[in-house]
Coordinates of C-alpha atoms in Angstrom, one line a residue:
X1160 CA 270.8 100.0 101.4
X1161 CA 267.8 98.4 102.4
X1162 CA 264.1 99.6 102.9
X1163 CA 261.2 98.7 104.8
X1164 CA 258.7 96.4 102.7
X1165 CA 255.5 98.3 102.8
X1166 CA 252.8 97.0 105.4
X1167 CA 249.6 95.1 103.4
X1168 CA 246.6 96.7 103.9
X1169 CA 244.0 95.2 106.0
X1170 CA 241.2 93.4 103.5
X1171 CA 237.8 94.0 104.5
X1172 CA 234.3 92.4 103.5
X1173 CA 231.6 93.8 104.1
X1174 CA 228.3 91.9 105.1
X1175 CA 224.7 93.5 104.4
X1176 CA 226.6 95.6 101.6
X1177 CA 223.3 96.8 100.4
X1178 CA 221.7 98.3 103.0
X1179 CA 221.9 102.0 104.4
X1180 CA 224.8 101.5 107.3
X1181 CA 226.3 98.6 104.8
X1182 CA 226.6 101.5 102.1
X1183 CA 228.1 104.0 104.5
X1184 CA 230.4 101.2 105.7
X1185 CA 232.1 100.6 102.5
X1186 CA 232.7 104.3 101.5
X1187 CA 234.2 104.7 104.5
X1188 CA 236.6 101.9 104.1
X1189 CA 237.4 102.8 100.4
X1190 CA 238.1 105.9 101.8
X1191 CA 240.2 104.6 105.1
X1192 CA 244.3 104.4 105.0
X1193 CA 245.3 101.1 105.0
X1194 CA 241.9 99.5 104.2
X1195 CA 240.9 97.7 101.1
X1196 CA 238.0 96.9 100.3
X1197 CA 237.3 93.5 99.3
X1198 CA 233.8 92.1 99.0
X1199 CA 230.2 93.7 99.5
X1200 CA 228.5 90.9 100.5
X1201 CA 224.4 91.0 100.0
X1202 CA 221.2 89.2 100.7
X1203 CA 221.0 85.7 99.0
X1204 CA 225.3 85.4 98.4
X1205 CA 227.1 82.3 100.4
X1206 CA 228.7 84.3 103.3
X1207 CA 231.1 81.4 103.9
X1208 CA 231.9 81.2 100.0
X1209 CA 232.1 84.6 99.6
X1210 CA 234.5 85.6 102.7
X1211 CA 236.9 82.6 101.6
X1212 CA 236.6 84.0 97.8
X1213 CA 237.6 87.9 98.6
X1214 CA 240.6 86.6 101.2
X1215 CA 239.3 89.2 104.0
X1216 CA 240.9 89.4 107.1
X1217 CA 238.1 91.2 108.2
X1218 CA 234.3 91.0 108.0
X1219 CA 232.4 93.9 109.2
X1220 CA 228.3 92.9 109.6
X1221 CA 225.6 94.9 109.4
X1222 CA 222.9 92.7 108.4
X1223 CA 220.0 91.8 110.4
X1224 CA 219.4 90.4 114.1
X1225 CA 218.0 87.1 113.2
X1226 CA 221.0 86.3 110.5
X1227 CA 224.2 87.8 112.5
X1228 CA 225.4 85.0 114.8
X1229 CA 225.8 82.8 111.5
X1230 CA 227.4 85.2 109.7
X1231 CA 229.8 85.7 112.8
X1232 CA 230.2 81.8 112.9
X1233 CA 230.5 81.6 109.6
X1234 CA 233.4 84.1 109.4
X1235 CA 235.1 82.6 112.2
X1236 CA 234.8 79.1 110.5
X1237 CA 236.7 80.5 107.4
X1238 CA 239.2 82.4 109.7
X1239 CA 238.3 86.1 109.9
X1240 CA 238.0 88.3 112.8
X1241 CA 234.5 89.9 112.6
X1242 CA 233.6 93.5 113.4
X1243 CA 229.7 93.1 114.4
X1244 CA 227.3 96.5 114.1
X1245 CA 224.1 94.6 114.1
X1246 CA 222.1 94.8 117.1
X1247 CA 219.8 91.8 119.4
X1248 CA 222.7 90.0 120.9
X1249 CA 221.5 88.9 124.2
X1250 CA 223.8 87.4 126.8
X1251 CA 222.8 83.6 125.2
X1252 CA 224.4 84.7 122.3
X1253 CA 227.5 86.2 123.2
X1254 CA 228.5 82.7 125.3
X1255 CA 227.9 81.0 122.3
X1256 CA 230.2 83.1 120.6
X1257 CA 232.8 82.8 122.9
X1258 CA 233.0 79.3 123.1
X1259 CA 233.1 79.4 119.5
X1260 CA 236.4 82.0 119.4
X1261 CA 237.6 79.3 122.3
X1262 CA 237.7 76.5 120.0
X1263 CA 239.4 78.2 117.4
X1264 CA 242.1 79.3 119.6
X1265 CA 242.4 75.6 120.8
X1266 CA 243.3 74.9 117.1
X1267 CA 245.7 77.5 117.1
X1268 CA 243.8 80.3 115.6
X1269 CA 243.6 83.3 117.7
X1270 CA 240.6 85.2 116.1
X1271 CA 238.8 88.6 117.7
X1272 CA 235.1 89.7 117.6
X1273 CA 234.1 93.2 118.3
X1274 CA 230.2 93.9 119.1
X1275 CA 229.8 97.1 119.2
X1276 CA 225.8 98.4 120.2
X1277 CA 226.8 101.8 118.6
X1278 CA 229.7 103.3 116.7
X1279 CA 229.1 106.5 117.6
X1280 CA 232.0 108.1 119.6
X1281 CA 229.5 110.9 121.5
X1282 CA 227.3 108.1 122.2
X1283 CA 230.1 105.6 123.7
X1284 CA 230.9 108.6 125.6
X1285 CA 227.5 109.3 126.7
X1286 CA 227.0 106.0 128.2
X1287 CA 230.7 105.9 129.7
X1288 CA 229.5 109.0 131.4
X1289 CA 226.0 108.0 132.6
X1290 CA 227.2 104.7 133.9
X1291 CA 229.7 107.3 136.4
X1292 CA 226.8 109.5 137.4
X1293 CA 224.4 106.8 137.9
X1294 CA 225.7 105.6 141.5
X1295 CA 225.0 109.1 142.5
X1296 CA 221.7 109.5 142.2
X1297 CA 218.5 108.1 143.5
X1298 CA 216.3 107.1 139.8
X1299 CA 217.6 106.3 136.4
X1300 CA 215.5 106.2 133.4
X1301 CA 216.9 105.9 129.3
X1302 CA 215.0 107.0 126.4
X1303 CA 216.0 106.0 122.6
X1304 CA 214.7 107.5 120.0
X1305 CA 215.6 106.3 116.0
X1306 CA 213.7 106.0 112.5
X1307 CA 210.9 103.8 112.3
X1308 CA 212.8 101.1 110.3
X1309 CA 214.8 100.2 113.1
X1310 CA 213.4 96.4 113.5
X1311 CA 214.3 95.8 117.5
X1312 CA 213.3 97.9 120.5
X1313 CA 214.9 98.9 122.7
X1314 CA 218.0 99.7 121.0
X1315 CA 221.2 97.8 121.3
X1316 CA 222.6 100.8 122.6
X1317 CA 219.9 101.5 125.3
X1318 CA 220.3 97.8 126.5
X1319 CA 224.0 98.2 126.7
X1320 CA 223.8 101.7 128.4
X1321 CA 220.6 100.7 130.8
X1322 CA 223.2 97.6 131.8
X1323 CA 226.3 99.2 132.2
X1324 CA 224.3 101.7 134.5
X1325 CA 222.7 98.9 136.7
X1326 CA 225.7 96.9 137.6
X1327 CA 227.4 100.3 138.6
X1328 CA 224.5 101.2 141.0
X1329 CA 224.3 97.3 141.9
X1330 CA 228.2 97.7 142.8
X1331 CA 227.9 101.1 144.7
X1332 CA 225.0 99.5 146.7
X1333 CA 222.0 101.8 145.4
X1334 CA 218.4 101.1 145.5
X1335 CA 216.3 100.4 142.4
X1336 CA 214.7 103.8 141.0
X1337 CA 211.7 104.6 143.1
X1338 CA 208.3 104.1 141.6
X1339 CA 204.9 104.2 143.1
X1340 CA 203.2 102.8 139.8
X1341 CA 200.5 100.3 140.5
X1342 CA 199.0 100.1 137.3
X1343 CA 199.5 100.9 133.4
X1344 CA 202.8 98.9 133.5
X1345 CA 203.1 99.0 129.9
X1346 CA 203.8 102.4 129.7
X1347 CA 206.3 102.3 132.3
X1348 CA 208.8 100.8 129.4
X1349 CA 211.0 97.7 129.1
X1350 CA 212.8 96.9 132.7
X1351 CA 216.6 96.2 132.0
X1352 CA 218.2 94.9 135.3
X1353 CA 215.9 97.3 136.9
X1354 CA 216.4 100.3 134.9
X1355 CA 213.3 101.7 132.7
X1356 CA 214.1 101.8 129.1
X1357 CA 211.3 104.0 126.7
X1358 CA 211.8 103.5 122.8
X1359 CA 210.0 106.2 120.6
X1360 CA 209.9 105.4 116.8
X1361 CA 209.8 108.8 114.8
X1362 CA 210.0 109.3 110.7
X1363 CA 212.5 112.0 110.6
X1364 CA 214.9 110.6 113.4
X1365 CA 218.1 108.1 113.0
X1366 CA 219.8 107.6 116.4
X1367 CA 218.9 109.6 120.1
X1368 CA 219.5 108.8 123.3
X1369 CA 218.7 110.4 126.9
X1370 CA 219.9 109.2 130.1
X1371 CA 217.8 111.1 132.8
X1372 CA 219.1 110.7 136.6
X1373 CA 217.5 112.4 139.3
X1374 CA 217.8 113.7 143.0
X1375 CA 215.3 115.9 145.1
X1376 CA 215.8 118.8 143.2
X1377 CA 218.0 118.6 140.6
X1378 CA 218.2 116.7 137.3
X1379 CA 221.0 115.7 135.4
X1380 CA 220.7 114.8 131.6
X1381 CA 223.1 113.1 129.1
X1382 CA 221.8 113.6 125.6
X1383 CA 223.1 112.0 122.3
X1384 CA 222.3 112.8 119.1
X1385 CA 223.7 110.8 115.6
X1386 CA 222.5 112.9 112.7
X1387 CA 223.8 111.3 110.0
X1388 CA 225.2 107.5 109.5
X1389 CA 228.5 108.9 109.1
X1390 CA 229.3 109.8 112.2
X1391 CA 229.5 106.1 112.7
X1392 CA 231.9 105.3 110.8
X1393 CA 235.3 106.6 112.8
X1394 CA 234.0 103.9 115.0
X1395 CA 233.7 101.2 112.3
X1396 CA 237.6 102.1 111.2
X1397 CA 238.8 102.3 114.7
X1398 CA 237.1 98.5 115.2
X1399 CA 237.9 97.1 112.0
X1400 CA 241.5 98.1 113.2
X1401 CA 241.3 97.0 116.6
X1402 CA 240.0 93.9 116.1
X1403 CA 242.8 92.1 114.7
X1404 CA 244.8 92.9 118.1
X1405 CA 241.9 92.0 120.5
X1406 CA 241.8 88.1 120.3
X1407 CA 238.0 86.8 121.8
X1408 CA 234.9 88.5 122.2
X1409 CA 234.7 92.5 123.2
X1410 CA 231.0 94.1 123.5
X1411 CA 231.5 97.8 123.0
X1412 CA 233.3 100.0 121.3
X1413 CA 234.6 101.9 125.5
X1414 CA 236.8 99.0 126.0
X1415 CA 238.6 99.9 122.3
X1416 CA 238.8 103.7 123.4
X1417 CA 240.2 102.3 126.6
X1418 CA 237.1 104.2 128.8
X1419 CA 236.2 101.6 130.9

């Protein structure tokens, strides 16, 4: 008689342990099936020391935009697929990635990154559904709206959604969003690849968005609203899962729910 030898669970560390999504992150993988917990890695600790210490297979960072692509280097250096929530990656940063996942498959290590601008599944869908809609309609505009401690504007989330949407109108042959504006530029908002992108910072709010696309007389709006951190945190699971399957770089979490 023989049985099957139980499946290891996946070990996780956990990078900016101490902060508020950090916090939410490792209840939620204490809480997970097949997920242990192994490190809570802070401010001040040896990221490299630490991940090597705990034996993770996964590091899931939620740190801050000026320390993330170390701690993603750093993680790949010791050989652990990283799971990124933190937000400010530009384009730069993403190629530098890659061609650091590219020479660790050259020495035989096939490692995966996941940056995901938002965990949130109604907010993946709200973008997955804006960036449809938005070759069917003459002007575009996003508005984000989160808590007054979020340290980068716009939002990782509006810059991936105001992106997505311009390369679909770019590929359907639209026209930019008309606007006669000749002056006050700056409070037309940030211009991502020609789409207007407004960031309000509100005590009392954690994570908003509004796509707004209109035609001569009619509107269409796609709203999302994230409550509570927790509803991030299917999202975070489904990453920290994923990522061990999904060798190189993959920026957002539609391309894990298979909606692009």
């Amino acid at each position: 008689m023989t049985t099957d030898s139980p499946v290891a669970p996946l070990r996780v560390a956990v990078l900016g342990a101490d902060g508020r999504m950090g916090r939410t992150t490792c209840d939620a993988v204490d809480a997970a099936p097949g997920l242990e917990l192994v490190a809570r890695i802070v401010r001040g600790d040896d990221v490299a020391q630490a991940l090597a210490d705990s034996g993770a297979d996964v590091a899931v960072d939620f740190t801050r935009p000026d320390i993330t692509e170390d701690n993603v280097r750093a993680a790949l250096d010791a050989g652990v697929h990283v799971v990124v929530g933190t937000t400010g990656w530009t384009a730069e940063r993403q190629g530098r990635v890659r061609e650091h996942l590219a020479r660790r498959a050259a020495e035989g290590l096939d490692l995966g990154v996941i940056v995901a601008p938002n965990f949130g599944l109604s907010a993946v869908l709200a973008m997955t559904f804006a960036t449809k809609a938005a070759r069917y309609f003459e002007s575009v505009e996003v508005i984000e709206l989160h808590h007054p401690d979020k340290l980068d504007a716009p939002s990782g989330t509006a810059t991936h959604t105001a992106r997505a949407v311009a390369a679909a109108r770019s590929a359907a042959g639209v026209a930019p969003s008309p606007d006669a504006t000749e002056s006050g530029f700056e409070a037309r908002g940030a211009d991502v690849g020609g789409v207007r992108v407004h960031a309000v910072r509100l005590r009392g709010l954690v994570a908003h968005e509004e796509i707004l696309l209109g035609n001569v007389g009619e509107q269409l709006v796609i709203r999302q609203d994230s409550f509570d951190r927790v509803s991030f945190m299917p999202g975070v699971v489904l990453a920290v899962r994923e990522v061990v399957r999904r060798p190189g770089l993959t920026v957002g979490l539609e391309h894990v729910l298979d909606l692009d």
